[in-house]
mmCIF file of C-alpha atoms and ligand atoms in Angstrom:
data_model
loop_
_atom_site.group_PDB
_atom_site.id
_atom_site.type_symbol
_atom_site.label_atom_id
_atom_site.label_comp_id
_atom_site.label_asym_id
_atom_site.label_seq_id
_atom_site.Cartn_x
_atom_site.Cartn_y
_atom_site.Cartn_z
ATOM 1 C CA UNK A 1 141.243 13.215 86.678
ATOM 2 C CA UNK A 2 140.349 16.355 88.491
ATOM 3 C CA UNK A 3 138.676 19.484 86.468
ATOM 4 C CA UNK A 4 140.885 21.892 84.522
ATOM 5 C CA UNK A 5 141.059 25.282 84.986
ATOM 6 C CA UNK A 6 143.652 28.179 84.239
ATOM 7 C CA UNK A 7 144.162 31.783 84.842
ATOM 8 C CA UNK A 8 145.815 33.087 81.730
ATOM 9 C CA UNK A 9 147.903 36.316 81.474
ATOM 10 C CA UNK A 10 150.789 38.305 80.037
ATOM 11 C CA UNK A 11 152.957 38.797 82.298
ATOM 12 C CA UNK A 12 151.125 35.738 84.592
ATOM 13 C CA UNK A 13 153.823 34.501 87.133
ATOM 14 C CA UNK A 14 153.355 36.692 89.225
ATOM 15 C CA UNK A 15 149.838 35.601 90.010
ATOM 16 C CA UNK A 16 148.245 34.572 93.171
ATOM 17 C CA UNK A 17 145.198 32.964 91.801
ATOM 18 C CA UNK A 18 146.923 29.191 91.342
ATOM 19 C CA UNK A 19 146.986 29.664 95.149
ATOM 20 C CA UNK A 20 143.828 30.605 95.801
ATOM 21 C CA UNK A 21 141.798 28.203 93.980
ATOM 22 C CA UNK A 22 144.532 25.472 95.628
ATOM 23 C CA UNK A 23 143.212 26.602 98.626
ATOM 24 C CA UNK A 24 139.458 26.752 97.583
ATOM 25 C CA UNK A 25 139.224 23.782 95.796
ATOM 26 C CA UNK A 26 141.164 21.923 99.149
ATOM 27 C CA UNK A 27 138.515 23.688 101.579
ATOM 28 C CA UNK A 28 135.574 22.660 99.305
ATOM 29 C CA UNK A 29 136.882 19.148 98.507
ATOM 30 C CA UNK A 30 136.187 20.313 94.894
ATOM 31 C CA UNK A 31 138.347 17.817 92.502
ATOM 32 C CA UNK A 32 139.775 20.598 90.394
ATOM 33 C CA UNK A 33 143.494 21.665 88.825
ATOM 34 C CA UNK A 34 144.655 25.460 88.411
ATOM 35 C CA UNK A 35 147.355 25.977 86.341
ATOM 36 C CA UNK A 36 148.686 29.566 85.011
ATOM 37 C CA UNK A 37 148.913 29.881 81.230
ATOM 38 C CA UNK A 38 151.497 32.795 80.021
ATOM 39 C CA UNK A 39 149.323 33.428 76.420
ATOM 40 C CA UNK A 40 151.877 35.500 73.711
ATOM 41 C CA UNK A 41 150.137 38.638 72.527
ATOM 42 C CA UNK A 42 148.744 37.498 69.671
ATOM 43 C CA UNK A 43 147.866 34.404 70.638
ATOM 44 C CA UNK A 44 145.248 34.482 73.362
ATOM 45 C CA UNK A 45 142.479 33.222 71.509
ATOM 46 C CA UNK A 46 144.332 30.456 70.169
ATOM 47 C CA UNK A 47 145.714 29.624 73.642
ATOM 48 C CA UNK A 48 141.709 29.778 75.308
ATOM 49 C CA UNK A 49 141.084 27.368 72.167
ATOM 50 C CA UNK A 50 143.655 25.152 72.831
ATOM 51 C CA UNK A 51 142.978 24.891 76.849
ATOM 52 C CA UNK A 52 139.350 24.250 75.675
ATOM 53 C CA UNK A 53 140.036 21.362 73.325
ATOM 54 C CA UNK A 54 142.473 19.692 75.670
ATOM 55 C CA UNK A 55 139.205 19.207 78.680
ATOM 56 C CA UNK A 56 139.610 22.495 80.582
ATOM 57 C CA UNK A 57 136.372 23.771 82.165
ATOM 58 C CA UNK A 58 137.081 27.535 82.516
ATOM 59 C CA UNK A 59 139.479 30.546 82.635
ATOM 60 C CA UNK A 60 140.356 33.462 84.593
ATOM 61 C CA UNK A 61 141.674 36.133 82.430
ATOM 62 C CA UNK A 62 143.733 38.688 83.638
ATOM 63 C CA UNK A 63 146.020 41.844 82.053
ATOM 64 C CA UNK A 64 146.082 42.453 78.985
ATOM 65 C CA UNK A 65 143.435 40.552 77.747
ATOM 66 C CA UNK A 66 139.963 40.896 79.359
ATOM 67 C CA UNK A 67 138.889 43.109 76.732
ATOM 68 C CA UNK A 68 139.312 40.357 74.335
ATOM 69 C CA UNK A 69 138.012 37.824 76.465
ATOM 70 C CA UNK A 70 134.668 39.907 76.033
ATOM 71 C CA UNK A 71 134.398 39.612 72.603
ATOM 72 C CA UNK A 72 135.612 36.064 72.521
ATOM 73 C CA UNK A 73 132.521 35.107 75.051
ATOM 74 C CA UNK A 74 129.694 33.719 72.787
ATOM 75 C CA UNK A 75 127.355 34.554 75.873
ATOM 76 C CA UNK A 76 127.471 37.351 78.473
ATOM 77 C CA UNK A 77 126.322 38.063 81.977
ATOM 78 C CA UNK A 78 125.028 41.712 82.654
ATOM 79 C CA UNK A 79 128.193 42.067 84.505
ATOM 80 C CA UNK A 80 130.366 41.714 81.492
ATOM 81 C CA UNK A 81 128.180 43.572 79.663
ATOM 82 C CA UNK A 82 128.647 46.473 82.052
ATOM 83 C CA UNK A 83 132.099 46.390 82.140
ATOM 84 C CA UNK A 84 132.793 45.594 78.437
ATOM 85 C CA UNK A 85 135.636 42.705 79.825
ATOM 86 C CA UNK A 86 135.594 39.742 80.540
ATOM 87 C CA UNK A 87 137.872 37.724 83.668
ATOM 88 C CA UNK A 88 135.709 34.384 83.658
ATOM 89 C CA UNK A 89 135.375 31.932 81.329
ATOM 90 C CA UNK A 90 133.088 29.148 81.887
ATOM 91 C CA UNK A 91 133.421 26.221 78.958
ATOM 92 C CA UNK A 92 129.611 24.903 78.553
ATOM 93 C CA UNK A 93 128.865 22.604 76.201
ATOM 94 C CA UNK A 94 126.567 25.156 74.185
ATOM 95 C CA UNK A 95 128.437 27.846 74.590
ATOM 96 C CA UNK A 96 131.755 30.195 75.900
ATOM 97 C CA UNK A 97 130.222 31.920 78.711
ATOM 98 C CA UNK A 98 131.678 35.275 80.027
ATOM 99 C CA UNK A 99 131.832 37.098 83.274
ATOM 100 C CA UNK A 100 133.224 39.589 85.437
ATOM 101 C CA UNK A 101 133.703 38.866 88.794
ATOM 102 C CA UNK A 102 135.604 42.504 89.363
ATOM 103 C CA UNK A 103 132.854 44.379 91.011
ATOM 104 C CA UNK A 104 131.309 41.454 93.058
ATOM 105 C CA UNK A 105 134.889 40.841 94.429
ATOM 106 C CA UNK A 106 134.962 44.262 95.332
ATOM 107 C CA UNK A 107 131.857 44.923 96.636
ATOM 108 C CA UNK A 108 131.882 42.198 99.278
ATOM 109 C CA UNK A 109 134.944 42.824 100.477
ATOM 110 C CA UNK A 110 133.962 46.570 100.912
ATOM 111 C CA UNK A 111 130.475 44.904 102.610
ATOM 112 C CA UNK A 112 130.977 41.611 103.852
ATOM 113 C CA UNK A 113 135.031 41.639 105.255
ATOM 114 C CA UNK A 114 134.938 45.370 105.765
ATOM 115 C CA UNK A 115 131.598 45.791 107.409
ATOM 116 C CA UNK A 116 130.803 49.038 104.919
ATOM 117 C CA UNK A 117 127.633 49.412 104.069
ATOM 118 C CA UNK A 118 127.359 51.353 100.488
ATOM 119 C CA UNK A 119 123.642 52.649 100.282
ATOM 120 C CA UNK A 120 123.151 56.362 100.725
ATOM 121 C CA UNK A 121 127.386 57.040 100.908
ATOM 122 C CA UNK A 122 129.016 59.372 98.260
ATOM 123 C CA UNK A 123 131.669 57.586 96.938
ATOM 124 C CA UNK A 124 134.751 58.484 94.818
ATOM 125 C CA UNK A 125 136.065 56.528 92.233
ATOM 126 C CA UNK A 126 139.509 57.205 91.143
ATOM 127 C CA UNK A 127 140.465 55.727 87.371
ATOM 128 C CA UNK A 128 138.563 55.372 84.056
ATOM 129 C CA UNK A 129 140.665 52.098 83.031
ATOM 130 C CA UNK A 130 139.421 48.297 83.084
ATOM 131 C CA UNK A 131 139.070 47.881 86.612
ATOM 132 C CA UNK A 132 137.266 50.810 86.976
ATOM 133 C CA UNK A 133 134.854 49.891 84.096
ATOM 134 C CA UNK A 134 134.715 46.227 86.467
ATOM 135 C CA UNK A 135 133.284 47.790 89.090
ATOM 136 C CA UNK A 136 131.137 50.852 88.686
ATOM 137 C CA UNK A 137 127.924 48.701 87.757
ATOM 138 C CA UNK A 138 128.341 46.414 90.577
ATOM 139 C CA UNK A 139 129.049 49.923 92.925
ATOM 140 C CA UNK A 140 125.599 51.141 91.911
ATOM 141 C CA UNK A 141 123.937 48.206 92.562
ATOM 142 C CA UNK A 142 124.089 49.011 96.020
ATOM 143 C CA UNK A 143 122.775 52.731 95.804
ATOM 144 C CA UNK A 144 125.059 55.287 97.130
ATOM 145 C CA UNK A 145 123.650 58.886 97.187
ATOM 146 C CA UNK A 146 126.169 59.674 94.605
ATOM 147 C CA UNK A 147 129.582 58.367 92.757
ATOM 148 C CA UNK A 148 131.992 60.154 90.975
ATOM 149 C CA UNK A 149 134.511 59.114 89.095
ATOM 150 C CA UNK A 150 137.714 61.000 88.862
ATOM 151 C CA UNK A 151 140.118 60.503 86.451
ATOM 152 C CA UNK A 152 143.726 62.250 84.892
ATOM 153 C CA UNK A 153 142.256 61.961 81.613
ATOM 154 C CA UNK A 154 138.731 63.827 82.287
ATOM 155 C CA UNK A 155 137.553 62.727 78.945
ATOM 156 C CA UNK A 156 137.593 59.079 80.071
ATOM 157 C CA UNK A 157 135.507 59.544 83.057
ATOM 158 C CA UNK A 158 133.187 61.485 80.882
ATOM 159 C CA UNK A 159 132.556 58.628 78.518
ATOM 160 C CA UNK A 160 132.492 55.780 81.142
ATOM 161 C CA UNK A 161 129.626 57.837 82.846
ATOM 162 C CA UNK A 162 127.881 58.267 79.712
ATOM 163 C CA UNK A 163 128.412 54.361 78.920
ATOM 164 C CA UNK A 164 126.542 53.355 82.437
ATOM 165 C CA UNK A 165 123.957 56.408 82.055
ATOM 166 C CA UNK A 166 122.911 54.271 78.715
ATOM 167 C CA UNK A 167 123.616 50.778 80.925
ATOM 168 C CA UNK A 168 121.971 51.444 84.499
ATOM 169 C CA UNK A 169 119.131 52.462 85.789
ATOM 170 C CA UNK A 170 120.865 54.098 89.080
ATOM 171 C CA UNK A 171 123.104 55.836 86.919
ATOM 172 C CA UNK A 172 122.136 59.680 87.962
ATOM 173 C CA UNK A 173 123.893 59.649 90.625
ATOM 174 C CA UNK A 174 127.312 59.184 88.970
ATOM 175 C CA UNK A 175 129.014 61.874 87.051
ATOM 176 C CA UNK A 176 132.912 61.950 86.347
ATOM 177 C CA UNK A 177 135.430 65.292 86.679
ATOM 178 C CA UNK A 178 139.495 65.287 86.652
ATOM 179 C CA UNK A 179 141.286 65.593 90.334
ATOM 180 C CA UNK A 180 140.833 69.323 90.469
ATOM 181 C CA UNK A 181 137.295 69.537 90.229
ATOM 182 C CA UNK A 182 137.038 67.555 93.463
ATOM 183 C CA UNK A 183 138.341 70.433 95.580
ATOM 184 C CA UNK A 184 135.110 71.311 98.416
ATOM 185 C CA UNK A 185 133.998 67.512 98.008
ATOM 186 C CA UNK A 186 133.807 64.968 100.808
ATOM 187 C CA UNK A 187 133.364 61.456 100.489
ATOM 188 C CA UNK A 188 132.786 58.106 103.184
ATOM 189 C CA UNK A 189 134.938 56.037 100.364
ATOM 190 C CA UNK A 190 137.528 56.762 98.071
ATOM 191 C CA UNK A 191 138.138 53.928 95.588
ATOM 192 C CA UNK A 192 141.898 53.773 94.173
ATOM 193 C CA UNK A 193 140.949 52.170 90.752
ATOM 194 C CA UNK A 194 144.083 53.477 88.928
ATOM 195 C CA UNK A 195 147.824 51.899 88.555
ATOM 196 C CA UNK A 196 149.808 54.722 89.699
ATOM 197 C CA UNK A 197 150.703 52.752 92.464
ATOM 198 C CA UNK A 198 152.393 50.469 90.202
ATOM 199 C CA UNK A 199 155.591 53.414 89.966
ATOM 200 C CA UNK A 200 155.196 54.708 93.117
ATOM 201 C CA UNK A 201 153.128 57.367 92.418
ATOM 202 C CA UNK A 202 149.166 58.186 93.232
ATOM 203 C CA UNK A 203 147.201 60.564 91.182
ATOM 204 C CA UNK A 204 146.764 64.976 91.986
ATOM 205 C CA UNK A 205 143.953 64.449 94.453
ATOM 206 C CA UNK A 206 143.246 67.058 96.409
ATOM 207 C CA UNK A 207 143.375 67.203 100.508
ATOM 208 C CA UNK A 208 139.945 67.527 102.370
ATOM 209 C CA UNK A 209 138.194 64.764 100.481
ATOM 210 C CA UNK A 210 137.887 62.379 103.315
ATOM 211 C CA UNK A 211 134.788 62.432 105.627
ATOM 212 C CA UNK A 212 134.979 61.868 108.889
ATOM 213 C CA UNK A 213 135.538 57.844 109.756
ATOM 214 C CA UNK A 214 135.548 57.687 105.404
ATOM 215 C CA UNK A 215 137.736 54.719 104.043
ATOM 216 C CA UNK A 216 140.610 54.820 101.352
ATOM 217 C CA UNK A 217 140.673 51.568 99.321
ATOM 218 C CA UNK A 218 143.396 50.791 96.958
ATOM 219 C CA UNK A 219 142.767 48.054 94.516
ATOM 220 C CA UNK A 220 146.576 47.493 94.264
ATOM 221 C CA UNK A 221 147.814 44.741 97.443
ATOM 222 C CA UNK A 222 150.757 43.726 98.953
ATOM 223 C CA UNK A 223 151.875 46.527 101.489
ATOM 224 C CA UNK A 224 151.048 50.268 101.378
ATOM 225 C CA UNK A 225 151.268 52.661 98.471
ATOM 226 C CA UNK A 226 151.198 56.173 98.481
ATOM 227 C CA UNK A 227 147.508 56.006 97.780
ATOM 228 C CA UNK A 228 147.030 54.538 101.167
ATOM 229 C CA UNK A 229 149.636 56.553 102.913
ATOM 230 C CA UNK A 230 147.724 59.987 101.699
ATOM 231 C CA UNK A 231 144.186 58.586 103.259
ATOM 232 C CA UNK A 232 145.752 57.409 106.275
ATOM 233 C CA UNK A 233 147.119 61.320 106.403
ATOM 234 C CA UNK A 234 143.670 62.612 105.679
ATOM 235 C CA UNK A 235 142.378 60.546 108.916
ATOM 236 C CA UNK A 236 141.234 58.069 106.631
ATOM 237 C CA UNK A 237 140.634 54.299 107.566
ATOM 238 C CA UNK A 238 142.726 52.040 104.604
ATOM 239 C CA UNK A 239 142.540 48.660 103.105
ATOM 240 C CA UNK A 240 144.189 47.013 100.178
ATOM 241 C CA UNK A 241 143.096 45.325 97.306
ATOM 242 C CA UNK A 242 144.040 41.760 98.695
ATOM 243 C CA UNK A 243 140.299 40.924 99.824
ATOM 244 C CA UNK A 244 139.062 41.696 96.758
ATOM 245 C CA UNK A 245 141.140 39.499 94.770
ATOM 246 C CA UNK A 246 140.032 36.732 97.019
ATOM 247 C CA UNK A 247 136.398 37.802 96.752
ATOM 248 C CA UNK A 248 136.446 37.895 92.245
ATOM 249 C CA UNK A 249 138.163 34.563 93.043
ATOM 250 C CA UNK A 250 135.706 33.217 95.086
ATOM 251 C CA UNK A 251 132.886 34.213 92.301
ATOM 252 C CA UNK A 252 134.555 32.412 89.933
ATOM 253 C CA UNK A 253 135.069 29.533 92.001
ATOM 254 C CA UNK A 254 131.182 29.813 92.297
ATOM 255 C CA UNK A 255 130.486 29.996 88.545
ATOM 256 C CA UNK A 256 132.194 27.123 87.528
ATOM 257 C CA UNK A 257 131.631 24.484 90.805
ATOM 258 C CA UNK A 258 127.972 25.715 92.193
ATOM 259 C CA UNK A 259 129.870 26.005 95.333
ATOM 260 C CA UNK A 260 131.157 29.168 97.528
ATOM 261 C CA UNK A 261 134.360 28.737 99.658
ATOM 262 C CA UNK A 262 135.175 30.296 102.588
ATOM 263 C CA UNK A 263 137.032 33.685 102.176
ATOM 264 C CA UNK A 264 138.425 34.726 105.480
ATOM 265 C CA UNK A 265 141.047 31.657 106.043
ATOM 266 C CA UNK A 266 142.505 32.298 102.323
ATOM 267 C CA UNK A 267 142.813 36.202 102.896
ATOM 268 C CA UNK A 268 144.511 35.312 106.343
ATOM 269 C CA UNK A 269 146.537 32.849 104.758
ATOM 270 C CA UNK A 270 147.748 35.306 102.214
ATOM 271 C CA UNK A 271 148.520 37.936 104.283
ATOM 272 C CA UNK A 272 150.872 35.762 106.354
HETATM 273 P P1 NDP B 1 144.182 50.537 83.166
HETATM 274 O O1 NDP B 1 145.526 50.582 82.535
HETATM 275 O O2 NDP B 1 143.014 50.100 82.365
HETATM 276 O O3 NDP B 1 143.820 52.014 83.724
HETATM 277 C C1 NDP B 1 144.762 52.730 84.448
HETATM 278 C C2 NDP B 1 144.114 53.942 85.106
HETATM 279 O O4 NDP B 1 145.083 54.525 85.991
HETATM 280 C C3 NDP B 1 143.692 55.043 84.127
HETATM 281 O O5 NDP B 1 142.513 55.644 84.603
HETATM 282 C C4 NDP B 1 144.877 56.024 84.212
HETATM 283 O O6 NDP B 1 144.521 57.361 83.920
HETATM 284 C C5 NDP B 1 145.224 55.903 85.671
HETATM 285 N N1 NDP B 1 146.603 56.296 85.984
HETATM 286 C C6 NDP B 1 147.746 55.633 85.690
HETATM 287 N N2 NDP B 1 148.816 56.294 86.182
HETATM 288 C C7 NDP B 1 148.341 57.410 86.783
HETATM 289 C C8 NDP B 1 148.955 58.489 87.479
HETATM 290 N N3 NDP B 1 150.286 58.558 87.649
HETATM 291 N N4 NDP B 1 148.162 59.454 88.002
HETATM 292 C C9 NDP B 1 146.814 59.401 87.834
HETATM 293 N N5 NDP B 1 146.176 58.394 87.183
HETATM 294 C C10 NDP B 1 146.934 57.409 86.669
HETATM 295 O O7 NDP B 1 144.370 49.644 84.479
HETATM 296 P P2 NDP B 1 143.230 48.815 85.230
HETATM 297 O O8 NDP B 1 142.044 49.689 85.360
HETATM 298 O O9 NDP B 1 143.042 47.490 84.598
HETATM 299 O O10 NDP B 1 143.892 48.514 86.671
HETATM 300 C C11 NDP B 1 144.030 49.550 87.654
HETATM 301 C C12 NDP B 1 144.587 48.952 88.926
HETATM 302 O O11 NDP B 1 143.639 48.109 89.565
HETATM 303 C C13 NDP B 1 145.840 48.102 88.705
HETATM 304 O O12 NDP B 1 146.803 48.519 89.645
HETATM 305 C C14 NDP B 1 145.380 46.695 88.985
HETATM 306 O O13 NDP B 1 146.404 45.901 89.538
HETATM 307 C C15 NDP B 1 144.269 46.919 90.005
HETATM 308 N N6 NDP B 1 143.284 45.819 90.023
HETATM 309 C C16 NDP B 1 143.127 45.093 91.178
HETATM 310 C C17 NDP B 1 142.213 44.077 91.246
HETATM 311 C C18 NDP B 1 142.055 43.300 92.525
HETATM 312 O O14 NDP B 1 141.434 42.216 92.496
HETATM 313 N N7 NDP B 1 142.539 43.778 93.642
HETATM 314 C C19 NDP B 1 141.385 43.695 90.087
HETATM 315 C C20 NDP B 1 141.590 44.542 88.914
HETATM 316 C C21 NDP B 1 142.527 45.559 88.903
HETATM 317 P P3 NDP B 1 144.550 57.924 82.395
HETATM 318 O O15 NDP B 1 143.258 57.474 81.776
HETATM 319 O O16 NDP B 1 144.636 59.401 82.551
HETATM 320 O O17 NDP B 1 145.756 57.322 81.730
#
């Protein structure tokens, strides 16, 4: 019998991560299943319990319910700790273990797939929501000379800066502001953390804020969004938010089976 594992959602059909794992687990000769578990609202906890009991091995979690994947964790990695949510859930025998594989997703695709390198850059962060919280630890890990995080709701970015000031030791070099504030700034990267995309829309930033040969990265995938079409405007390089979902994949994959599968051939493969 191969090794359970689940991402679980609401809404989940439309994810992509059955797919991936297929494809990791067939690359890695891993004996594993991936199934995707649509959890009702109030009964996520119930349905992690229930996946648990029956022999699964681990979780992803995705929208809405990483936040509560967090607190259902009886142990966390500094990851999840950073980001307050949780998207991986490894079933040990002593314990619920919970990470976030967010950041590290993002990060080497940024790195690794996009030849980027982070230290010294000034980068811009838009969105104070989950997946910004995901990957703003992991982001100054790798030093930039400064991030900002820009958000519609300025209070938000306020307190997410103040919760990694408390968090991380690299932390001066972030501070958050709304879209306005950003008027006279340049940046080498401009992360798209927010879902405007999701209605067609991108948030009020302001022209100008591309360097020269700076990239605009939208978290969202599948095809452009206005996000993209603005950098590419501003001179900017794009790129999607398809490598990264590979990349938190592939993390996970690592947690639970001590094993790291290829990336490339599954982004390819996707993007077919
Ligand atoms: P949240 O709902 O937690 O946060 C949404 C953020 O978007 C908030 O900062 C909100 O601002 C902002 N926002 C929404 N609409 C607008 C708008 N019209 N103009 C300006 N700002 C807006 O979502 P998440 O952080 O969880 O997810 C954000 C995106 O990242 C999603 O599209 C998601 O699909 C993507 N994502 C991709 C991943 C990948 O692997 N590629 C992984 C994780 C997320 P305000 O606070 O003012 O409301």
């Amino acid at each position: 019998m191969p090794d359970k594992y689940a991402v679980i959602g609401n809404p989940v059909a439309h994810s992509k991560s059955p797919l991936i794992h297929a494809e990791f687990a067939r690359q890695t000769g891993e004996d594993v299943s991936y199934a995707a578990i649509l959890a009702a609202h109030g009964d996520f906890e119930t349905a992690v319990e229930r996946f648990r009991s029956e022999g699964g091995r681990g979780m992803n979690v995705t929208l809405p319910f990483k936040h509560r994947a967090h607190a259902l964790a009886q142990k966390r990695s500094r990851r999840a700790e950073q980001a307050l949510a949780v998207n991986t859930l490894a079933f040990e025998s002593d314990a619920v273990h919970g990470d976030n594989t967010d950041g590290v997703g993002l990060v080497r695709d940024l790195t690794v797939n996009l030849g980027r390198a982070l230290r010294g850059t000034r980068i811009l962060l838009m969105g104070a929501g989950g997946a910004s919280y995901g990957v703003c630890g992991p982001l100054l890990d790798e030093s930039p000379a400064e991030l900002i995080v820009a958000n519609r709701t300025k209070a938000k970015a306020l307190t997410l800066c103040e919760h990694f000031r408390r968090l991380h030791p690299a932390a001066p070099v972030l501070s958050g502001c709304s879209y306005e504030d950003l008027a006279g700034k340049r940046f080498d990267l401009v992360v798209n953390a927010t879902s405007a995309g999701l209605t067609g829309e991108m948030p009020a930033l302001p022209p100008g804020v591309f360097a020269a040969g700076a990239l605009g990265y939208d978290m969202l995938y599948g095809g452009s969004t206005p996000f993209l079409e603005f950098a590419g405007g501003e001179g900017g390089e794009t790129a999607d938010g398809l490598g990264m979902l590979v990349e938190q994949a592939a993390e996970s994959f690592r947690i639970w089976r001590g094993v790291r599968p290829e990336t490339g051939p599954v982004i390819a493969m996707l993007r077919l």
